[in-house]
Short mmCIF file of C-alpha atoms and ligand atoms in Angstrom, two decimals:
data_model
loop_
_atom_site.label_atom_id
_atom_site.label_comp_id
_atom_site.label_asym_id
_atom_site.label_seq_id
_atom_site.Cartn_x
_atom_site.Cartn_y
_atom_site.Cartn_z
CA MET A 1 56.91 121.74 95.62
CA THR A 2 57.59 120.79 99.19
CA THR A 3 55.63 118.43 101.37
CA THR A 4 57.10 118.93 104.82
CA ALA A 5 55.02 116.84 107.15
CA PRO A 6 53.21 118.27 110.15
CA GLU A 7 52.70 115.56 112.79
CA THR A 8 49.04 115.18 111.99
CA VAL A 9 49.38 114.50 108.27
CA ASP A 10 48.55 111.02 107.22
CA THR A 11 51.71 109.11 106.24
CA ALA A 12 49.82 107.11 103.64
CA ALA A 13 48.84 110.33 101.86
CA LEU A 14 52.44 111.54 101.89
CA GLU A 15 53.63 108.21 100.62
CA ALA A 16 51.12 108.42 97.77
CA VAL A 17 52.46 111.86 96.78
CA PHE A 18 56.02 110.50 96.90
CA ASP A 19 55.14 107.41 94.84
CA ALA A 20 53.35 109.52 92.25
CA ALA A 21 56.32 111.87 91.95
CA VAL A 22 58.71 108.94 91.44
CA ALA A 23 56.36 107.33 88.93
CA ALA A 24 56.14 110.60 86.97
CA ASP A 25 59.96 110.86 86.86
CA GLU A 26 59.91 113.97 88.99
CA ARG A 27 62.82 114.70 91.27
CA ILE A 28 62.61 114.27 95.01
CA GLU A 29 64.24 117.24 96.71
CA PRO A 30 65.70 117.50 100.24
CA ARG A 31 62.65 119.17 101.80
CA ASP A 32 60.13 116.80 100.24
CA TRP A 33 58.69 114.05 102.38
CA MET A 34 60.32 110.70 101.67
CA PRO A 35 60.08 107.24 103.24
CA ASP A 36 62.71 106.55 105.92
CA ALA A 37 63.98 103.54 104.00
CA TYR A 38 64.46 105.65 100.83
CA ARG A 39 66.47 108.17 102.85
CA ALA A 40 68.55 105.43 104.53
CA THR A 41 69.26 103.71 101.20
CA LEU A 42 70.42 106.95 99.64
CA ILE A 43 72.62 107.84 102.59
CA ARG A 44 74.27 104.43 102.43
CA GLN A 45 74.76 104.54 98.67
CA ILE A 46 75.95 108.16 98.43
CA ALA A 47 78.29 107.71 101.41
CA GLN A 48 79.80 104.58 99.88
CA HIS A 49 80.20 106.43 96.61
CA ALA A 50 81.84 109.45 98.31
CA HIS A 51 84.20 107.21 100.28
CA SER A 52 85.19 105.41 97.07
CA GLU A 53 86.10 108.70 95.42
CA ILE A 54 88.50 109.75 98.15
CA ILE A 55 89.99 106.30 98.85
CA GLY A 56 90.38 105.94 95.07
CA MET A 57 92.86 108.80 95.14
CA GLN A 58 95.42 106.58 96.88
CA PRO A 59 96.33 103.92 94.31
CA GLU A 60 96.92 106.53 91.63
CA ALA A 61 98.60 109.13 93.84
CA ASN A 62 101.16 106.36 94.35
CA TRP A 63 102.46 107.16 90.84
CA ILE A 64 102.40 110.97 90.77
CA THR A 65 106.05 111.34 91.75
CA ARG A 66 107.08 108.65 89.28
CA ALA A 67 105.07 109.75 86.23
CA PRO A 68 107.34 109.40 83.18
CA SER A 69 106.92 112.98 81.88
CA LEU A 70 105.70 116.40 82.96
CA ARG A 71 102.63 115.97 80.73
CA ARG A 72 101.71 112.65 82.34
CA LYS A 73 102.30 114.06 85.80
CA ALA A 74 100.05 117.08 85.13
CA ILE A 75 97.28 114.83 83.80
CA LEU A 76 97.50 112.45 86.75
CA MET A 77 97.53 115.26 89.30
CA ALA A 78 94.43 116.78 87.68
CA LYS A 79 92.69 113.42 87.74
CA VAL A 80 93.46 112.67 91.38
CA GLN A 81 92.29 116.18 92.28
CA ASP A 82 89.05 115.57 90.36
CA GLU A 83 88.41 112.53 92.56
CA ALA A 84 88.73 114.69 95.68
CA GLY A 85 86.17 117.04 94.10
CA HIS A 86 83.82 114.13 93.42
CA GLY A 87 84.07 113.23 97.09
CA LEU A 88 83.09 116.79 98.00
CA TYR A 89 80.04 116.91 95.72
CA LEU A 90 78.88 113.57 97.08
CA TYR A 91 79.39 114.34 100.77
CA SER A 92 77.45 117.56 100.13
CA ALA A 93 74.66 115.57 98.45
CA ALA A 94 74.57 113.19 101.44
CA GLU A 95 74.36 116.13 103.83
CA THR A 96 71.08 117.22 102.23
CA LEU A 97 69.63 113.99 103.67
CA GLY A 98 70.37 115.02 107.25
CA VAL A 99 73.76 113.43 107.97
CA SER A 100 76.99 115.32 108.48
CA ARG A 101 80.21 114.74 106.62
CA ASP A 102 81.99 114.21 109.96
CA GLU A 103 79.59 111.43 110.84
CA LEU A 104 80.14 109.70 107.50
CA LEU A 105 83.92 110.01 107.72
CA ASP A 106 83.87 108.65 111.26
CA LYS A 107 81.97 105.61 109.99
CA LEU A 108 84.44 105.11 107.13
CA HIS A 109 87.40 105.36 109.50
CA ALA A 110 85.79 102.91 111.92
CA GLY A 111 85.20 100.43 109.09
CA ARG A 112 81.42 100.74 109.49
CA GLN A 113 80.79 102.03 105.96
CA ARG A 114 82.32 100.64 102.82
CA TYR A 115 84.07 101.95 99.75
CA SER A 116 84.45 100.19 96.43
CA SER A 117 86.56 97.03 96.77
CA ILE A 118 88.46 97.82 93.59
CA PHE A 119 90.65 100.27 95.49
CA ASN A 120 92.01 97.49 97.66
CA TYR A 121 94.17 96.29 94.77
CA PRO A 122 97.72 97.64 94.42
CA THR A 123 99.12 99.71 91.54
CA LEU A 124 102.26 97.76 90.72
CA THR A 125 103.46 99.50 87.55
CA TRP A 126 102.94 102.75 85.67
CA ALA A 127 100.63 100.89 83.27
CA ASP A 128 98.19 100.42 86.16
CA VAL A 129 97.40 104.12 85.93
CA GLY A 130 96.26 103.49 82.37
CA ALA A 131 94.32 100.35 83.25
CA ILE A 132 92.54 102.14 86.10
CA GLY A 133 91.55 105.02 83.84
CA TRP A 134 90.35 102.79 81.04
CA LEU A 135 88.68 100.04 83.06
CA VAL A 136 87.91 101.34 86.56
CA ASP A 137 86.79 104.82 85.49
CA GLY A 138 85.10 103.20 82.48
CA ALA A 139 83.10 100.92 84.77
CA ALA A 140 82.33 103.88 87.01
CA ILE A 141 80.90 105.81 84.03
CA THR A 142 78.76 102.84 82.99
CA ASN A 143 77.38 102.75 86.53
CA GLN A 144 77.01 106.48 86.97
CA VAL A 145 75.51 107.72 83.71
CA PRO A 146 72.11 106.22 84.66
CA LEU A 147 72.48 107.86 88.10
CA CYS A 148 72.18 111.27 86.36
CA ARG A 149 68.48 110.32 86.15
CA CYS A 150 68.26 109.11 89.75
CA SER A 151 65.06 110.18 91.52
CA TYR A 152 66.91 112.12 94.23
CA GLY A 153 67.72 115.58 92.87
CA PRO A 154 71.02 116.46 94.60
CA TYR A 155 72.54 113.05 93.77
CA ALA A 156 71.42 113.16 90.15
CA ARG A 157 72.77 116.68 89.63
CA ALA A 158 76.12 115.84 91.26
CA MET A 159 76.43 112.91 88.86
CA ILE A 160 76.17 115.09 85.76
CA ARG A 161 79.44 116.86 86.50
CA VAL A 162 81.09 113.73 87.88
CA CYS A 163 80.34 111.84 84.66
CA LYS A 164 81.84 114.58 82.49
CA GLU A 165 85.04 114.38 84.48
CA GLU A 166 85.02 110.59 84.49
CA SER A 167 84.95 110.65 80.68
CA PHE A 168 88.23 112.56 80.74
CA HIS A 169 89.64 110.01 83.19
CA GLN A 170 88.63 107.11 80.98
CA ARG A 171 90.15 108.71 77.89
CA GLN A 172 93.46 109.55 79.55
CA GLY A 173 93.72 105.92 80.68
CA TYR A 174 92.97 104.64 77.19
CA GLU A 175 95.47 107.02 75.63
CA LEU A 176 98.14 106.04 78.16
CA LEU A 177 97.63 102.33 77.43
CA LEU A 178 97.68 102.99 73.68
CA ALA A 179 101.06 104.71 73.97
CA LEU A 180 102.45 101.77 75.97
CA SER A 181 100.88 99.18 73.71
CA ARG A 182 102.53 100.78 70.67
CA GLY A 183 105.82 101.28 72.50
CA THR A 184 108.66 98.84 73.11
CA GLU A 185 108.05 95.17 73.71
CA ALA A 186 108.55 95.68 77.44
CA GLN A 187 106.04 98.56 77.49
CA HIS A 188 103.49 96.50 75.59
CA ALA A 189 103.96 93.63 78.05
CA MET A 190 103.53 96.02 80.98
CA ALA A 191 100.23 97.31 79.53
CA GLN A 192 98.99 93.77 78.94
CA ASP A 193 99.91 92.70 82.46
CA ALA A 194 98.03 95.66 83.97
CA VAL A 195 94.91 94.88 81.92
CA ASN A 196 95.15 91.23 82.97
CA ARG A 197 95.16 92.21 86.64
CA TRP A 198 92.43 94.89 86.51
CA TRP A 199 89.92 93.21 84.19
CA TRP A 200 88.18 90.90 86.64
CA PRO A 201 88.11 93.31 89.59
CA SER A 202 86.54 95.88 87.21
CA LEU A 203 83.74 93.46 86.34
CA MET A 204 83.16 92.94 90.07
CA MET A 205 82.57 96.70 90.45
CA PHE A 206 79.00 96.19 89.21
CA GLY A 207 78.22 94.22 92.34
CA PRO A 208 76.86 90.70 92.86
CA PRO A 209 74.72 88.95 90.25
CA ASP A 210 71.09 90.12 90.12
CA GLY A 211 69.82 87.04 91.94
CA GLU A 212 72.07 87.80 94.91
CA SER A 213 71.56 91.55 95.11
CA PRO A 214 68.75 91.90 97.65
CA HIS A 215 68.34 95.71 97.61
CA SER A 216 68.39 96.07 93.82
CA ALA A 217 64.67 95.58 93.17
CA GLN A 218 63.63 98.18 95.75
CA SER A 219 66.21 100.67 94.44
CA MET A 220 64.86 100.19 90.95
CA THR A 221 61.29 100.78 92.09
CA TRP A 222 62.44 104.01 93.71
CA LYS A 223 64.34 104.90 90.51
CA ILE A 224 67.58 105.32 92.42
CA LYS A 225 68.89 102.54 90.22
CA ARG A 226 67.78 102.30 86.59
CA HIS A 227 69.47 99.09 85.44
CA SER A 228 70.41 95.84 87.14
CA ASN A 229 74.00 94.88 88.04
CA ASP A 230 74.19 92.19 85.37
CA GLU A 231 72.75 94.48 82.71
CA LEU A 232 75.35 97.17 83.41
CA ARG A 233 78.16 94.60 83.57
CA ARG A 234 77.14 93.21 80.17
CA ARG A 235 77.02 96.72 78.72
CA PHE A 236 80.54 97.37 80.03
CA VAL A 237 81.93 94.15 78.51
CA ASP A 238 80.31 95.00 75.16
CA ILE A 239 82.02 98.42 75.20
CA CYS A 240 85.44 97.09 76.27
CA VAL A 241 85.95 94.25 73.81
CA PRO A 242 86.28 96.41 70.65
CA GLN A 243 88.31 98.98 72.61
CA ALA A 244 90.78 96.28 73.69
CA GLU A 245 91.13 95.28 70.03
CA SER A 246 91.92 98.89 69.06
CA LEU A 247 94.45 99.03 71.85
CA GLY A 248 96.16 95.91 70.53
CA LEU A 249 95.64 94.21 73.90
CA THR A 250 93.70 91.13 74.92
CA LEU A 251 91.26 90.62 77.76
CA PRO A 252 92.15 87.73 80.08
CA ASP A 253 89.15 85.55 79.35
CA PRO A 254 89.39 82.63 76.90
CA ASP A 255 85.59 82.29 76.82
CA LEU A 256 84.94 85.83 75.68
CA ARG A 257 83.05 85.64 72.40
CA TRP A 258 80.25 87.36 70.53
CA ASN A 259 76.87 85.73 70.93
CA GLU A 260 74.75 86.28 67.82
CA GLU A 261 71.55 85.31 69.62
CA THR A 262 71.83 87.58 72.64
CA GLY A 263 73.59 90.39 70.80
CA HIS A 264 76.16 90.55 73.60
CA TYR A 265 79.54 89.08 74.42
CA ASP A 266 79.55 85.92 76.55
CA PHE A 267 82.16 85.83 79.27
CA SER A 268 83.43 83.38 81.91
CA PRO A 269 81.89 83.20 85.37
CA ILE A 270 83.27 85.67 87.87
CA ASP A 271 85.22 84.48 90.92
CA TRP A 272 82.88 85.79 93.61
CA ASP A 273 84.96 84.15 96.34
CA GLU A 274 87.71 86.64 95.59
CA PHE A 275 85.18 89.49 95.66
CA ASN A 276 83.81 88.38 99.03
CA GLU A 277 87.29 88.01 100.51
CA VAL A 278 88.20 91.58 99.53
CA LEU A 279 84.82 92.74 100.87
CA ARG A 280 85.58 91.04 104.19
CA GLY A 281 88.72 93.12 104.46
CA ASN A 282 91.19 90.55 103.19
CA GLY A 283 92.17 92.21 99.91
CA PRO A 284 95.81 93.07 99.25
CA CYS A 285 95.57 96.70 100.44
CA ASN A 286 92.50 97.04 102.71
CA GLU A 287 94.47 97.83 105.85
CA GLN A 288 96.88 100.14 104.12
CA ARG A 289 94.11 102.17 102.46
CA LEU A 290 92.16 102.72 105.65
CA ALA A 291 95.29 103.47 107.71
CA ARG A 292 96.41 106.08 105.16
CA ARG A 293 92.93 107.62 105.13
CA ARG A 294 92.86 107.97 108.92
CA GLU A 295 96.32 109.46 108.86
CA ALA A 296 95.33 111.99 106.17
CA HIS A 297 92.26 112.93 108.21
CA GLU A 298 94.36 113.58 111.32
CA GLU A 299 96.95 115.52 109.35
CA GLY A 300 94.17 117.70 107.96
CA ALA A 301 92.66 118.58 111.35
CA TRP A 302 94.35 121.98 111.49
CA VAL A 303 92.96 122.88 108.04
CA ARG A 304 89.41 122.06 109.12
CA GLU A 305 89.84 124.02 112.35
CA ALA A 306 91.25 127.02 110.49
CA ALA A 307 88.43 126.91 107.92
CA ALA A 308 85.79 126.72 110.65
CA ALA A 309 87.40 129.60 112.58
CA TYR A 310 87.55 131.69 109.41
CA ALA A 311 83.92 130.95 108.55
CA ALA A 312 82.80 131.84 112.09
CA LYS A 313 84.73 135.10 111.99
CA HIS A 314 83.14 136.14 108.70
CA ALA A 315 79.63 134.95 109.43
CA PRO A 316 77.10 137.78 109.53
CA GLY A 317 75.53 137.27 112.95
CA SER A 318 76.67 134.95 115.69
CA HIS A 319 75.41 131.51 114.72
CA SER A 320 73.09 131.83 111.74
CA GLY A 321 75.95 132.84 109.43
CA GLY A 322 76.23 132.39 105.71
CA THR A 323 73.70 132.88 102.99
CA PRO A 324 70.45 131.01 103.47
CA HIS A 325 70.30 128.26 100.95
CA SER A 326 67.16 127.35 99.16
CA THR A 327 66.01 124.06 97.85
CA PRO A 328 65.36 124.12 94.13
CA GLU A 329 61.89 123.39 92.89
CA ARG A 330 61.35 119.83 91.93
CA GLY A 331 62.05 119.42 88.21
CA THR A 332 61.69 116.49 85.90
CA ALA A 333 64.47 113.98 85.52
CA ALA A 334 65.00 115.15 81.98
CA SER A 335 65.60 118.77 82.89
CA GLY A 336 68.99 118.16 84.51
CA SER A 337 70.86 121.32 85.30
CA THR A 338 74.64 121.09 85.29
CA GLU A 339 74.86 123.26 88.39
CA HIS A 340 75.30 121.55 91.70
CA PRO A 341 72.66 123.20 93.86
CA GLU A 342 74.24 122.76 97.24
CA ALA A 343 76.73 125.20 98.64
CA MET A 344 80.17 123.62 98.72
CA VAL A 345 82.49 124.46 101.56
FE1 FE2 B 1 85.49 109.98 90.38
FE1 FE2 B 2 87.57 108.96 87.98
#
């Protein structure tokens, strides 16, 4: 069902249709009417998510040439390539909201749109590849599984495939850490050190505490977000504690203990000053990440030009080229197809 608005249609009536669709857990599709603020929130969130996927390739790519075996190298290359793919699905999802990928990349390169702060930390040892897979991809899954039920169709459908791939990322990280943890004393120490350094930044990935997260309530009403930051963070801690025990590693928090009453683990307060510093651009690798991204974009200019020239040459007709793409009918949140509906270039 589409509700494209002629000028004369009453906005209140359109808003009522939109609200009812969200309340009924129906999907909002690109050609449906939606409030401007809903569109702007989604563009900001999906863009930030897409940027995180492609910037996130850098810390791990740092270790591809130094992976300790052919097997580890093949796994890491596949993982880093997956992240590029996630970026593509997400930029495509953002484009259905009326922005172009170029525009979003320009904003990233100009520092006007953010990516996840976690990628501003360095990967100092091989064990960091394991800690990132286990903790950073693990936190990403915890955040993203509920997004498979997000009210905006293209975003929700992109998340289904992303989450399947993230599960592989999380498992390879866990398996890598397990091998190190059971290895020599030095390997065990390297794994422990990596977990010590990545634990707190991973908890910060869920964003500020609920009381200080001004957009959260609105996003939850719109069913873009299904759980609060603190709720997801708690869920992540509950999952990680027994996994750390199985790994034979500890988490760097002396106050971490099971709370019978709440049915969750208690943990120490998070150092939000550190989070805010990294957010302000003062993390260990902010400048390096953005500089490398700009460089990669410039180096890839000839590929984009060649692809555009090729597409123009093969387009049937002068400027309308390509197959017309249709917007899928609005389905219910439960009926998630695993196909990404948007054409990927
Ligand atoms: Fe990813
Ligand atoms: Fe990942």
